[in-house]
PDB file of C-alpha atoms in Angstrom:
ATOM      1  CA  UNK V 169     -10.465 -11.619  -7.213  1.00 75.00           C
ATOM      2  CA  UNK V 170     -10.897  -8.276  -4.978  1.00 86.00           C
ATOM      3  CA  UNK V 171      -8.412  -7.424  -1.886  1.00 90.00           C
ATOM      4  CA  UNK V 172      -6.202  -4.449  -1.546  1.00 94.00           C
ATOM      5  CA  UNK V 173      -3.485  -6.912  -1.932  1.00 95.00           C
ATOM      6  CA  UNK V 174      -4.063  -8.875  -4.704  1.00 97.00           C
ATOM      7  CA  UNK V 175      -1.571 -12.095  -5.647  1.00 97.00           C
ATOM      8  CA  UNK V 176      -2.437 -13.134  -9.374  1.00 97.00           C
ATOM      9  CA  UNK V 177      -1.451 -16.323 -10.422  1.00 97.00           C
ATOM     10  CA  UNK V 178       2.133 -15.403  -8.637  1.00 97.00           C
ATOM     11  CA  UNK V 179       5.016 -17.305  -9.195  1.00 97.00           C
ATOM     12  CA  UNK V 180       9.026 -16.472  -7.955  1.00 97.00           C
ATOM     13  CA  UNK V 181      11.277 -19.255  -9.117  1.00 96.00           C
ATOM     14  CA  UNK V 182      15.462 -18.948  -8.496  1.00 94.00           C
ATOM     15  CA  UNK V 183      16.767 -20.814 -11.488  1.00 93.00           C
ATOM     16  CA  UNK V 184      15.548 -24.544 -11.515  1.00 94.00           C
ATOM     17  CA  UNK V 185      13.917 -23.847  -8.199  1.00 92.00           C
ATOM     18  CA  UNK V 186      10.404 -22.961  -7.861  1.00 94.00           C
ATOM     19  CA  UNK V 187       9.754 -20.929  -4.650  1.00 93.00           C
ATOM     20  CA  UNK V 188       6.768 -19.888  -4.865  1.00 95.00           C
ATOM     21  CA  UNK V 189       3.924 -21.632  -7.278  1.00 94.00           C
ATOM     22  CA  UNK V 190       0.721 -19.873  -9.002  1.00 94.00           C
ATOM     23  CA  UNK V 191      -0.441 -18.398  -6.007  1.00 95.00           C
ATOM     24  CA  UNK V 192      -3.518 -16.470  -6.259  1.00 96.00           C
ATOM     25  CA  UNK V 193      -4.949 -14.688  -2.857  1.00 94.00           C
ATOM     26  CA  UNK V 194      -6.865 -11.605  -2.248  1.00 96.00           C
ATOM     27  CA  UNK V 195      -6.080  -9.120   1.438  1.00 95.00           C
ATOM     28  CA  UNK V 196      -8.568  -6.926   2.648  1.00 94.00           C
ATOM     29  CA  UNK V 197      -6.980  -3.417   3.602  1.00 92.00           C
ATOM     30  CA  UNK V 198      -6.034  -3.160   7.398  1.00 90.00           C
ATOM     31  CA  UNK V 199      -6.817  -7.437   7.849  1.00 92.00           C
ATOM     32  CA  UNK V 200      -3.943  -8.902  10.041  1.00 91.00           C
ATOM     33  CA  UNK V 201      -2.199 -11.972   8.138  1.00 91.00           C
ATOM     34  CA  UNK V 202       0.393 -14.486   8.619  1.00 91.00           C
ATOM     35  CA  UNK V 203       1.761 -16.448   6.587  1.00 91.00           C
ATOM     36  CA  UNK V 204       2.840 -19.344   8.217  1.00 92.00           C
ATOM     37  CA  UNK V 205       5.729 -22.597   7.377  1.00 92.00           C
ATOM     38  CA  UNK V 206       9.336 -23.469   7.503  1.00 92.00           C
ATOM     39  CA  UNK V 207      12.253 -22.041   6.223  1.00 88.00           C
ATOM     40  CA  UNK V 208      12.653 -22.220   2.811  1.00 86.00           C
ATOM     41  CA  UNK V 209       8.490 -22.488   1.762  1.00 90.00           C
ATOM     42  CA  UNK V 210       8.488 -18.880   0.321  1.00 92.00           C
ATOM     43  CA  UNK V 211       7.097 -16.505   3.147  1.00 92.00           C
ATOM     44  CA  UNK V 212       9.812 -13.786   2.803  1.00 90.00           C
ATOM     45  CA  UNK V 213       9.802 -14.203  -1.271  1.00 93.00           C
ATOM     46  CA  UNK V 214       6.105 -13.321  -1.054  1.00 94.00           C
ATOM     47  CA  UNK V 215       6.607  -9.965   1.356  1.00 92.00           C
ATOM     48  CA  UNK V 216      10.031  -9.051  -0.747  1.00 92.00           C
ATOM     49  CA  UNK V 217       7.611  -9.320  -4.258  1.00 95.00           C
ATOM     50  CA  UNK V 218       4.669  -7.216  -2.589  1.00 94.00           C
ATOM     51  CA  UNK V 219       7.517  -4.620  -0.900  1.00 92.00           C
ATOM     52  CA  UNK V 220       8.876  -4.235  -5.000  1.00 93.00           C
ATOM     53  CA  UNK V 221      12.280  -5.741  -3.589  1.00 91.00           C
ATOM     54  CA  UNK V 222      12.038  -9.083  -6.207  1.00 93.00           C
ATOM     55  CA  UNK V 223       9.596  -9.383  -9.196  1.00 95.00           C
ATOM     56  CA  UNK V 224       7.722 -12.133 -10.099  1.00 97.00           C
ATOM     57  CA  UNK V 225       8.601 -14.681 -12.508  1.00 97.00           C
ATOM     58  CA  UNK V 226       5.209 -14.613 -13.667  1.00 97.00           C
ATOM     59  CA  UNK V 227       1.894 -13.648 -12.961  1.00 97.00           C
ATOM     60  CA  UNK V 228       1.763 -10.077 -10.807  1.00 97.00           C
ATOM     61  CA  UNK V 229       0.682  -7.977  -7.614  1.00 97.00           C
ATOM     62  CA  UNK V 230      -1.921  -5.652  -7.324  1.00 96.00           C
ATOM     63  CA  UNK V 231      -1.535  -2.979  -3.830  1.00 94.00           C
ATOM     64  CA  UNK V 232      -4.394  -1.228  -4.074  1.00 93.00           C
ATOM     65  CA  UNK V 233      -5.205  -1.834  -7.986  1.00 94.00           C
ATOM     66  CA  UNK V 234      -1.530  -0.687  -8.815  1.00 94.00           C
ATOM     67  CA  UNK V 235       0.780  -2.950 -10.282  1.00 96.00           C
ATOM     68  CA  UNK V 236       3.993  -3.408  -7.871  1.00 96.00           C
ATOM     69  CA  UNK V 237       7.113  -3.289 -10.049  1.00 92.00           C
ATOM     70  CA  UNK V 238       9.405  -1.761  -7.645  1.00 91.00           C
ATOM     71  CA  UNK V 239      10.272  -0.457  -3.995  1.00 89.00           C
ATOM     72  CA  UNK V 240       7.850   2.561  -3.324  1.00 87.00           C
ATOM     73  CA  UNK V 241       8.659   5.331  -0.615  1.00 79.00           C
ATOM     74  CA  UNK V 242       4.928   4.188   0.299  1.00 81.00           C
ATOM     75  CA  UNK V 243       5.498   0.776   1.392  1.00 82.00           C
ATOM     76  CA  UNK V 244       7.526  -0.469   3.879  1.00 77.00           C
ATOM     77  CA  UNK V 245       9.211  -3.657   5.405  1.00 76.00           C
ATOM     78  CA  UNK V 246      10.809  -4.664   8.768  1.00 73.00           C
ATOM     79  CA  UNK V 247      13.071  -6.984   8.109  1.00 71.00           C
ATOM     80  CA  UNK V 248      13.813 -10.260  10.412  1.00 70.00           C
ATOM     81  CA  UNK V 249      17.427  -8.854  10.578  1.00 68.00           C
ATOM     82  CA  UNK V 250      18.876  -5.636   9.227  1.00 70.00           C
ATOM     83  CA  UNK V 251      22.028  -3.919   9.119  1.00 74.00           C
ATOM     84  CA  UNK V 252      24.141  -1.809   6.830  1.00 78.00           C
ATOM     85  CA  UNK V 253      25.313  -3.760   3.582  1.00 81.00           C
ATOM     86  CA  UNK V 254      28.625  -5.355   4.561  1.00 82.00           C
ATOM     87  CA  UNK V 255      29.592  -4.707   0.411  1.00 87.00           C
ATOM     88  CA  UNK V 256      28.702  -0.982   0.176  1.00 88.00           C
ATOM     89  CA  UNK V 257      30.975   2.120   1.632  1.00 90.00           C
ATOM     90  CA  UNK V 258      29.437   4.280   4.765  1.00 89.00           C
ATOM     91  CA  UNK V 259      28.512   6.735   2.117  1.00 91.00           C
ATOM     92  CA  UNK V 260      26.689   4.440   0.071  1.00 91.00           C
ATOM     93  CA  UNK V 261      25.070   2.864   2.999  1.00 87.00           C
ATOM     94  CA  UNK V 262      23.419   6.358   3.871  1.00 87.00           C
ATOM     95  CA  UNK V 263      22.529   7.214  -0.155  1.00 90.00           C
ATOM     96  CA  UNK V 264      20.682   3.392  -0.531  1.00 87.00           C
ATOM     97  CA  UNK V 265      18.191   4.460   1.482  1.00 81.00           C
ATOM     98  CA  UNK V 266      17.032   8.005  -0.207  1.00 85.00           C
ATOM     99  CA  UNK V 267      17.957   6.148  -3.936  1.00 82.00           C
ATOM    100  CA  UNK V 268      13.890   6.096  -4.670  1.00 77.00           C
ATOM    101  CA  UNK V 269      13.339   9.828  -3.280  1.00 82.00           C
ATOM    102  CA  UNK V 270      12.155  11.682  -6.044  1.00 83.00           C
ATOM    103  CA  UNK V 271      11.781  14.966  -3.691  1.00 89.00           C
ATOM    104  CA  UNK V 272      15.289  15.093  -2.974  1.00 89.00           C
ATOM    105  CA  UNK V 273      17.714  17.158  -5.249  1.00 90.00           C
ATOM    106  CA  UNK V 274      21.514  15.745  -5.832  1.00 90.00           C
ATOM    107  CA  UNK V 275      22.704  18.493  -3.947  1.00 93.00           C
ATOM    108  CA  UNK V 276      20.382  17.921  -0.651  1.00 93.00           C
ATOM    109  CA  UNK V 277      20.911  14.559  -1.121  1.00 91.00           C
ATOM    110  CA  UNK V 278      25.261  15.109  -1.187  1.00 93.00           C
ATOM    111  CA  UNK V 279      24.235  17.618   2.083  1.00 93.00           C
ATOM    112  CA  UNK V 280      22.589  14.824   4.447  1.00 91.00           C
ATOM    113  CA  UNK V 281      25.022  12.135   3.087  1.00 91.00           C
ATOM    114  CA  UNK V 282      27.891  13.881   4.333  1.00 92.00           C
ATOM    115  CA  UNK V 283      26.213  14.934   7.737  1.00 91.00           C
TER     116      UNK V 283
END
């Protein structure tokens, strides 16, 4: 299979309930897709796997011959709806988002928290 995104025999299930089934597609770089169904057929578990946000149950994903295994400052997502995390503090709302920076020290990371 060759793609910059590469789905290999992907499959997300949440307990007894299989979301997403052996799935095996190849993207081109910079190709528009959509993936396209009703609610509840898997779209957003397939974007939240390739963004790093949920692993696969089995099989894995390839973005750009690297094995996604987690969020990655490098890759993004817009998501449907967003908002701060009803469950988390201000302060922990701001610090979720710089979590993954590796280029940030704890003490410029305390410095923009508190700004």
């Amino acid at each position: 299979m060759t793609g910059y995104v590469q789905f290999i025999d992907t499959a997300k299930s949440f307990g007894p309930v299989d979301v997403v089934r052996n799935t095996s597609l190849g993207l081109e770089r910079n190709s528009l897709v959509v993936f396209l169904g009703p609610s509840g057929c898997g779209k957003t578990t397939l974007m939240r796997m390739v963004g790093g946000l949920d692993e696969p149950s089995s099989g894995s994903i390839l973005l750009g011959g690297e094995k996604v295994v987690r969020p990655d400052r490098r890759r993004g997502m817009v998501f449907q709806s967003y908002s701060s995390f009803p469950w988390l503090t201000v302060k922990n709302n701001i610090a979720f988002g710089m979590r993954y920076r590796k280029d940030l020290g704890a003490t410029e990371r305390a410095e923009r928290i508190s700004h």
